[in-house]
Amino acid sequence: MKTVIMAGGKGTRISPVAGDIPKPMVRIGNKPVLEHEMECLREQGFTDILLTVGHLGRVVMDYFGDGSGISPATGRKFGVHIEYYAENEPLGSGGALFRLRDCLKEDFLLLNGDVVFDVDFVRFAEFHRSHGGLATLFTHPNSHPYDSGIILADGNHAVRKWLAKEDEKPACYCNRVNAGLHIISPALLDREPPSPKVDLDREVLKPLAGTGKMFCYDSPEYVKDMGTPDRYEDVCRDFEKGVVRARNLRNRQKAVFLDRDGTINRYVGFLRRPEELELLENAAEAVRKINDSGYLAIVVTNQPVLARGEVTREQLGEIHDRLETLLGRKGAYLDAIYYCPHHPERGFPGEVPEWKAVCSCRKPEPGMLLAAAEKFNIDLGQSWMVGDSERDIRAGQAAGCGTALIHEGCPSWGQTETVGSLWEFAERILT
């Protein structure tokens, strides 16, 4: 699969720390960001690269050449094949693609050259092929969804709506942000561009929302823009600590699995309406500490209200949107939410027969944890299950995790730790 990298950014906002060089040439560690990107691609067999360059493009071309030479930073071969397209006039984020459409015969990776990432692109490409869309967006949660573009999707990951930064957001929404990595079908370019200067997001991709032809690939892997001095310092620090590479899903992950009611939000019995969900004191701060610790934060919750016919999947989605929105306002996020819809007992008015069953996902069974472990390559032995009931502890034990019981007393179900709150767990165990 060919990779197109847009490497024409000026880096105006980051110039106080980087000087007047192309933004993709800003160094993280001892190498330009763009070289880090190429190394990640090369390791996975993506060696056919097309760079679009603009401002001071000669700096990029002189450094990398055609990709067959030696890196001035590492003394090793770049190990890729590079071609260039120089924008003599600004073409926006998508204009160059229409000029290059004769070179793009098959689906291709489209990346920004000023983003710090370490991503399993093989997995990303497999997802794209299996869904057969014209475009697949790499999406992830972040710590500031309130000022980010938000992607809304259905249960099959088809994008329903694309909310740009300037669009009005609903009161509650899923924390799913476009990370700026894409896989594109050349069929999307089989038309005249709206103008020479094209906004890729707003004029090409956003109109696909709701057509069933664009999908989102949700991943917890590391992808961050380093376009401001503060963000640059953050990614430099993450790189030095090994966080960037560790989050690639080719590497074993570790997770904190979280019960929902009584652990993150107040227990109110069967929670049926979004407005009933309120975060516990310091719960958002605890989740943020999990985010910063290198662990994935994954909710696993029994939701028998579905089987009882008291809440629909759509209504449960609204409840979880509120949970993500409240966390997001405080800079915290969840990497995934798993729920069990089943309930073994029959006889409730309006119950859903297909979910009235004994299953392997309802805690104390470990099915939700095992499913998350398979999807995200999680080492369960290095992970934790945190909850406020015996069923949470039993599920964690069955999965092989460390277990932490949130309880004011000291009931003994063999848990590894007993804590008074999620915040206490984060402070004591993750510090």
mmCIF file of N, CA, C and O in Angstrom, residues 25 27 30-32 34-43 46-49 51 59-82 84:
data_model
loop_
_atom_site.group_PDB
_atom_site.id
_atom_site.type_symbol
_atom_site.label_atom_id
_atom_site.label_comp_id
_atom_site.label_asym_id
_atom_site.label_seq_id
_atom_site.Cartn_x
_atom_site.Cartn_y
_atom_site.Cartn_z
ATOM 1 N N MET A 25 10.122 18.633 9.992
ATOM 2 C CA MET A 25 11.545 18.463 10.274
ATOM 3 C C MET A 25 11.905 18.825 11.714
ATOM 4 O O MET A 25 13.068 18.740 12.097
ATOM 5 N N ARG A 27 12.611 18.240 15.417
ATOM 6 C CA ARG A 27 13.199 17.022 15.972
ATOM 7 C C ARG A 27 12.528 16.594 17.280
ATOM 8 O O ARG A 27 12.270 17.406 18.161
ATOM 9 N N ASN A 30 16.546 12.759 18.622
ATOM 10 C CA ASN A 30 17.608 13.229 17.720
ATOM 11 C C ASN A 30 17.190 13.192 16.256
ATOM 12 O O ASN A 30 18.022 13.385 15.370
ATOM 13 N N LYS A 31 15.899 12.966 15.977
ATOM 14 C CA LYS A 31 15.450 12.797 14.595
ATOM 15 C C LYS A 31 14.242 13.664 14.292
ATOM 16 O O LYS A 31 13.428 13.934 15.185
ATOM 17 N N PRO A 32 14.088 14.077 13.026
ATOM 18 C CA PRO A 32 12.872 14.799 12.638
ATOM 19 C C PRO A 32 11.633 13.927 12.832
ATOM 20 O O PRO A 32 11.695 12.694 12.715
ATOM 21 N N LEU A 34 9.273 13.537 10.869
ATOM 22 C CA LEU A 34 9.013 12.794 9.643
ATOM 23 C C LEU A 34 9.839 11.522 9.565
ATOM 24 O O LEU A 34 9.381 10.494 9.033
ATOM 25 N N GLU A 35 11.043 11.528 10.088
ATOM 26 C CA GLU A 35 11.858 10.313 10.091
ATOM 27 C C GLU A 35 11.287 9.273 11.043
ATOM 28 O O GLU A 35 11.304 8.064 10.749
ATOM 29 N N HIS A 36 10.776 9.710 12.187
ATOM 30 C CA HIS A 36 10.088 8.775 13.086
ATOM 31 C C HIS A 36 8.915 8.108 12.362
ATOM 32 O O HIS A 36 8.698 6.901 12.486
ATOM 33 N N GLU A 37 8.148 8.898 11.618
ATOM 34 C CA GLU A 37 7.013 8.346 10.886
ATOM 35 C C GLU A 37 7.482 7.285 9.886
ATOM 36 O O GLU A 37 6.904 6.196 9.781
ATOM 37 N N MET A 38 8.534 7.615 9.142
ATOM 38 C CA MET A 38 9.019 6.678 8.128
ATOM 39 C C MET A 38 9.541 5.390 8.752
ATOM 40 O O MET A 38 9.364 4.301 8.194
ATOM 41 N N GLU A 39 10.174 5.484 9.917
ATOM 42 C CA GLU A 39 10.655 4.278 10.590
ATOM 43 C C GLU A 39 9.499 3.380 10.990
ATOM 44 O O GLU A 39 9.558 2.156 10.833
ATOM 45 N N CYS A 40 8.439 3.981 11.517
ATOM 46 C CA CYS A 40 7.256 3.212 11.903
ATOM 47 C C CYS A 40 6.663 2.511 10.688
ATOM 48 O O CYS A 40 6.284 1.330 10.745
ATOM 49 N N LEU A 41 6.590 3.209 9.563
ATOM 50 C CA LEU A 41 6.050 2.633 8.327
ATOM 51 C C LEU A 41 6.947 1.523 7.796
ATOM 52 O O LEU A 41 6.484 0.438 7.422
ATOM 53 N N ARG A 42 8.249 1.793 7.748
ATOM 54 C CA ARG A 42 9.195 0.822 7.184
ATOM 55 C C ARG A 42 9.180 -0.492 7.953
ATOM 56 O O ARG A 42 9.220 -1.575 7.353
ATOM 57 N N GLU A 43 9.111 -0.406 9.285
ATOM 58 C CA GLU A 43 9.105 -1.621 10.114
ATOM 59 C C GLU A 43 7.931 -2.537 9.787
ATOM 60 O O GLU A 43 7.984 -3.734 10.043
ATOM 61 N N PHE A 46 5.607 -0.762 4.881
ATOM 62 C CA PHE A 46 5.080 0.351 4.080
ATOM 63 C C PHE A 46 6.265 1.211 3.640
ATOM 64 O O PHE A 46 6.667 2.144 4.331
ATOM 65 N N THR A 47 6.837 0.881 2.497
ATOM 66 C CA THR A 47 8.081 1.519 2.070
ATOM 67 C C THR A 47 7.934 2.384 0.826
ATOM 68 O O THR A 47 8.890 3.036 0.415
ATOM 69 N N ASP A 48 6.757 2.391 0.205
ATOM 70 C CA ASP A 48 6.505 3.197 -0.986
ATOM 71 C C ASP A 48 5.841 4.499 -0.549
ATOM 72 O O ASP A 48 4.656 4.527 -0.215
ATOM 73 N N ILE A 49 6.615 5.595 -0.534
ATOM 74 C CA ILE A 49 6.167 6.837 0.090
ATOM 75 C C ILE A 49 6.176 7.981 -0.914
ATOM 76 O O ILE A 49 7.129 8.150 -1.689
ATOM 77 N N LEU A 51 5.782 12.076 -0.808
ATOM 78 C CA LEU A 51 5.744 13.249 0.065
ATOM 79 C C LEU A 51 5.269 14.459 -0.720
ATOM 80 O O LEU A 51 5.785 14.750 -1.813
ATOM 81 N N VAL A 59 14.448 21.574 2.086
ATOM 82 C CA VAL A 59 15.056 21.052 3.316
ATOM 83 C C VAL A 59 14.684 19.582 3.494
ATOM 84 O O VAL A 59 15.531 18.751 3.853
ATOM 85 N N VAL A 60 13.430 19.259 3.256
ATOM 86 C CA VAL A 60 12.964 17.870 3.357
ATOM 87 C C VAL A 60 13.630 17.013 2.288
ATOM 88 O O VAL A 60 14.154 15.917 2.574
ATOM 89 N N MET A 61 13.642 17.497 1.057
ATOM 90 C CA MET A 61 14.182 16.720 -0.063
ATOM 91 C C MET A 61 15.679 16.482 0.083
ATOM 92 O O MET A 61 16.171 15.388 -0.205
ATOM 93 N N ASP A 62 16.401 17.484 0.566
ATOM 94 C CA ASP A 62 17.849 17.318 0.737
ATOM 95 C C ASP A 62 18.157 16.314 1.849
ATOM 96 O O ASP A 62 19.157 15.585 1.783
ATOM 97 N N TYR A 63 17.334 16.271 2.875
ATOM 98 C CA TYR A 63 17.583 15.374 4.012
ATOM 99 C C TYR A 63 17.299 13.917 3.640
ATOM 100 O O TYR A 63 18.109 13.028 3.911
ATOM 101 N N PHE A 64 16.152 13.663 3.009
ATOM 102 C CA PHE A 64 15.728 12.284 2.757
ATOM 103 C C PHE A 64 16.104 11.771 1.368
ATOM 104 O O PHE A 64 16.214 10.554 1.177
ATOM 105 N N GLY A 65 16.304 12.660 0.389
ATOM 106 C CA GLY A 65 16.569 12.213 -0.968
ATOM 107 C C GLY A 65 15.485 11.292 -1.462
ATOM 108 O O GLY A 65 14.291 11.501 -1.199
ATOM 109 N N ASP A 66 15.888 10.234 -2.153
ATOM 110 C CA ASP A 66 14.885 9.268 -2.651
ATOM 111 C C ASP A 66 14.650 8.119 -1.672
ATOM 112 O O ASP A 66 13.983 7.141 -2.002
ATOM 113 N N GLY A 67 15.208 8.252 -0.461
ATOM 114 C CA GLY A 67 15.006 7.229 0.557
ATOM 115 C C GLY A 67 16.019 6.111 0.557
ATOM 116 O O GLY A 67 15.980 5.234 1.424
ATOM 117 N N SER A 68 16.937 6.119 -0.418
ATOM 118 C CA SER A 68 17.927 5.034 -0.504
ATOM 119 C C SER A 68 19.205 5.346 0.262
ATOM 120 O O SER A 68 20.076 4.488 0.403
ATOM 121 N N GLY A 69 19.315 6.560 0.757
ATOM 122 C CA GLY A 69 20.549 6.988 1.396
ATOM 123 C C GLY A 69 20.611 6.698 2.883
ATOM 124 O O GLY A 69 19.822 5.922 3.444
ATOM 125 N N ILE A 70 21.575 7.359 3.520
ATOM 126 C CA ILE A 70 21.866 7.159 4.935
ATOM 127 C C ILE A 70 21.305 8.320 5.748
ATOM 128 O O ILE A 70 21.464 9.486 5.391
ATOM 129 N N SER A 71 20.675 8.004 6.857
ATOM 130 C CA SER A 71 20.141 9.039 7.738
ATOM 131 C C SER A 71 21.273 9.784 8.433
ATOM 132 O O SER A 71 22.126 9.154 9.061
ATOM 133 N N PRO A 72 21.296 11.121 8.357
ATOM 134 C CA PRO A 72 22.301 11.886 9.101
ATOM 135 C C PRO A 72 22.163 11.716 10.611
ATOM 136 O O PRO A 72 23.139 11.898 11.347
ATOM 137 N N ALA A 73 20.969 11.348 11.068
ATOM 138 C CA ALA A 73 20.731 11.228 12.505
ATOM 139 C C ALA A 73 21.164 9.879 13.061
ATOM 140 O O ALA A 73 21.713 9.802 14.159
ATOM 141 N N THR A 74 20.933 8.803 12.294
ATOM 142 C CA THR A 74 21.178 7.457 12.826
ATOM 143 C C THR A 74 22.360 6.748 12.187
ATOM 144 O O THR A 74 22.862 5.770 12.742
ATOM 145 N N GLY A 75 22.771 7.210 11.005
ATOM 146 C CA GLY A 75 23.841 6.514 10.285
ATOM 147 C C GLY A 75 23.382 5.239 9.612
ATOM 148 O O GLY A 75 24.198 4.478 9.096
ATOM 149 N N ARG A 76 22.072 4.994 9.620
ATOM 150 C CA ARG A 76 21.520 3.803 8.960
ATOM 151 C C ARG A 76 20.709 4.209 7.741
ATOM 152 O O ARG A 76 20.256 5.349 7.624
ATOM 153 N N LYS A 77 20.467 3.262 6.849
ATOM 154 C CA LYS A 77 19.677 3.544 5.653
ATOM 155 C C LYS A 77 18.234 3.869 6.030
ATOM 156 O O LYS A 77 17.673 3.281 6.951
ATOM 157 N N PHE A 78 17.669 4.815 5.278
ATOM 158 C CA PHE A 78 16.250 5.103 5.474
ATOM 159 C C PHE A 78 15.408 3.876 5.132
ATOM 160 O O PHE A 78 14.403 3.593 5.786
ATOM 161 N N GLY A 79 15.787 3.156 4.095
ATOM 162 C CA GLY A 79 15.125 1.901 3.755
ATOM 163 C C GLY A 79 13.753 2.050 3.136
ATOM 164 O O GLY A 79 12.913 1.145 3.253
ATOM 165 N N VAL A 80 13.492 3.189 2.476
ATOM 166 C CA VAL A 80 12.208 3.405 1.831
ATOM 167 C C VAL A 80 12.446 3.987 0.439
ATOM 168 O O VAL A 80 13.561 4.391 0.088
ATOM 169 N N HIS A 81 11.395 4.000 -0.369
ATOM 170 C CA HIS A 81 11.453 4.653 -1.683
ATOM 171 C C HIS A 81 10.562 5.891 -1.630
ATOM 172 O O HIS A 81 9.376 5.793 -1.317
ATOM 173 N N ILE A 82 11.140 7.069 -1.932
ATOM 174 C CA ILE A 82 10.411 8.328 -1.783
ATOM 175 C C ILE A 82 10.313 9.046 -3.122
ATOM 176 O O ILE A 82 11.302 9.179 -3.856
ATOM 177 N N TYR A 84 8.353 12.795 -4.677
ATOM 178 C CA TYR A 84 7.907 14.084 -4.160
ATOM 179 C C TYR A 84 6.918 14.755 -5.102
ATOM 180 O O TYR A 84 6.977 14.583 -6.330
#
